[in-house]
mmCIF file of C-alpha atoms in Angstrom:
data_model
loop_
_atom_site.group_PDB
_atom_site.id
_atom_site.type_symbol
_atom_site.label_atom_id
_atom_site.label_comp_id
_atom_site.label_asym_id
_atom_site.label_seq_id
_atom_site.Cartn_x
_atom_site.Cartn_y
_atom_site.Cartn_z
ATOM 1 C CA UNK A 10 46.241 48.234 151.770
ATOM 2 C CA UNK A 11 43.323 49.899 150.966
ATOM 3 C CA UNK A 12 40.672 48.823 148.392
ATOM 4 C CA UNK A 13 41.417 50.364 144.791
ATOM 5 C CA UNK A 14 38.349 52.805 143.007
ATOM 6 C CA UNK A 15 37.254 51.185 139.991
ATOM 7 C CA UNK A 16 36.639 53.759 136.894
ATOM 8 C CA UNK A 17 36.199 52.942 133.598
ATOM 9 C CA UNK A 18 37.040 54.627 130.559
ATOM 10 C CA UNK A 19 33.918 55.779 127.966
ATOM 11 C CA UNK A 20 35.315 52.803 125.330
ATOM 12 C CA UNK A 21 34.752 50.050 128.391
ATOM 13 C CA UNK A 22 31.719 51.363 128.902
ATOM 14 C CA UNK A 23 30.587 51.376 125.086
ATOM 15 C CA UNK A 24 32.251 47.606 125.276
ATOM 16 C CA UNK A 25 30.353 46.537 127.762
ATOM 17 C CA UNK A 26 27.102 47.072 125.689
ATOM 18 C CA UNK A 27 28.570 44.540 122.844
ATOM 19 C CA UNK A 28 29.167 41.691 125.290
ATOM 20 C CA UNK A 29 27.505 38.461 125.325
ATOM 21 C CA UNK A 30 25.225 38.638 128.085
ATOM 22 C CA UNK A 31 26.216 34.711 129.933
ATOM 23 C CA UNK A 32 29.610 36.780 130.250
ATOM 24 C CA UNK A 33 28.608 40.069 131.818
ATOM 25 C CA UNK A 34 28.346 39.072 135.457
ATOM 26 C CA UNK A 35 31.226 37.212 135.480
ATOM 27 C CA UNK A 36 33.231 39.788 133.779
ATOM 28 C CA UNK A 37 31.952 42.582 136.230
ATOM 29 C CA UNK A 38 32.685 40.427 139.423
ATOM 30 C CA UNK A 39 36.581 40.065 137.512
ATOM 31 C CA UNK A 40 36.577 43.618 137.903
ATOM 32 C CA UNK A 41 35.004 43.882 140.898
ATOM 33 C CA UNK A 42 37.754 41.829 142.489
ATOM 34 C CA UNK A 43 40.557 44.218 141.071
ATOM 35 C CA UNK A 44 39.215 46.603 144.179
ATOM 36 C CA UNK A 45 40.941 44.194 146.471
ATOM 37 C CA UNK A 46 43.773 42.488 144.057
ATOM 38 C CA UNK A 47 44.448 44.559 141.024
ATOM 39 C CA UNK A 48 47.506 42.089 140.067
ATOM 40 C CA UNK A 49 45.284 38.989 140.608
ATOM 41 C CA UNK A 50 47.548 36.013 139.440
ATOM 42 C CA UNK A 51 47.238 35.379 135.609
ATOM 43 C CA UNK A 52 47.249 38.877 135.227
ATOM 44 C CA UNK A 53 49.844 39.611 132.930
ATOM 45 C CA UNK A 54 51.675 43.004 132.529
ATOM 46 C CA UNK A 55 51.359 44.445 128.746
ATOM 47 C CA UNK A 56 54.360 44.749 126.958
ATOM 48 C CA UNK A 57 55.578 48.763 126.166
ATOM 49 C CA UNK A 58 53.269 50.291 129.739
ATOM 50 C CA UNK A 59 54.370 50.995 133.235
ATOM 51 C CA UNK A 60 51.349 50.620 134.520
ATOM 52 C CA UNK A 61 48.552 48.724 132.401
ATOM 53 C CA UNK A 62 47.947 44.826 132.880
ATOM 54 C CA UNK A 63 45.198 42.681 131.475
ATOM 55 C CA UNK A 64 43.251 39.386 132.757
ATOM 56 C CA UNK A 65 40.957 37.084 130.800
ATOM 57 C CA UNK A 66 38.008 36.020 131.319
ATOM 58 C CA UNK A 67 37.193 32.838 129.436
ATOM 59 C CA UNK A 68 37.583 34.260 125.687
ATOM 60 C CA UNK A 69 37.055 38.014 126.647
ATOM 61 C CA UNK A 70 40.073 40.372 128.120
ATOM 62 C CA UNK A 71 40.373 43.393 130.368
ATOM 63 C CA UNK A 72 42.470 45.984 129.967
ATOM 64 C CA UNK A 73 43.265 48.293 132.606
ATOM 65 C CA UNK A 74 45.615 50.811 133.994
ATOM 66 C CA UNK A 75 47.002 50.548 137.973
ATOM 67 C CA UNK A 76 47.469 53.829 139.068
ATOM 68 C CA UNK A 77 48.363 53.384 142.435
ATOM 69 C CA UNK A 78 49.377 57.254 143.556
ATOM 70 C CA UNK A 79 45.843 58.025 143.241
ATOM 71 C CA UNK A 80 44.220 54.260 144.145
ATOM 72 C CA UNK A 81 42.681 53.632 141.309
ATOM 73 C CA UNK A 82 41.873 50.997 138.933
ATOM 74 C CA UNK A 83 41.194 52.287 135.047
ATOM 75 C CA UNK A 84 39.301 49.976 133.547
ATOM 76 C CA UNK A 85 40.099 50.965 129.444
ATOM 77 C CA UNK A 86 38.972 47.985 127.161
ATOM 78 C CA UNK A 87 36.851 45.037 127.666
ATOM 79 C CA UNK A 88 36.636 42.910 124.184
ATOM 80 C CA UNK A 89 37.223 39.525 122.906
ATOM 81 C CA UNK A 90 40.350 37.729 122.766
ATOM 82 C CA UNK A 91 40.153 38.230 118.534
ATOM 83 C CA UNK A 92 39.444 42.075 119.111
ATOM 84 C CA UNK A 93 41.152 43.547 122.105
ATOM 85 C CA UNK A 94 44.783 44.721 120.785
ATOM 86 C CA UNK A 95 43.074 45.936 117.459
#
């Protein structure tokens, strides 16, 4: 299989900005790694969408869409545990 594009959406982006910095590089290399695997295991499958999963990263969460007609990861959420489903 191919390798997945990686996009993100303008409120991951924003999200980014607001997160710790000891977590950033770990978080990015999570995403990174959805290229290759974008239904690493522990990735669970959010309840009520076809197509949009989440994994954790320590206390934080990612939140992105598969959309694999077009090969593309959609990276739409990156928050803390306490903030992501608000």
């Amino acid at each position: 299989m191919d390798s997945l594009q990686i996009e993100f959406a303008r409120s991951a982006t924003k999200d980014l900005r607001g997160i710790d910095r000891q977590w950033l590089p770990k978080i990015i290399s999570a995403i990174e790694s959805l290229s290759e695997n974008p239904r690493p295991s522990g990735c669970k499958k959010l309840v009520g969408s076809e197509h949009t999963y989440r994994i954790r990263i320590g206390d934080y969460r990612v939140i992105y869409d598969i959309q694999d007609h077009k090969l593309v990861v959609y990276v739409v959420r990156i928050r803390h545990r306490r903030d992501v489903y608000r």
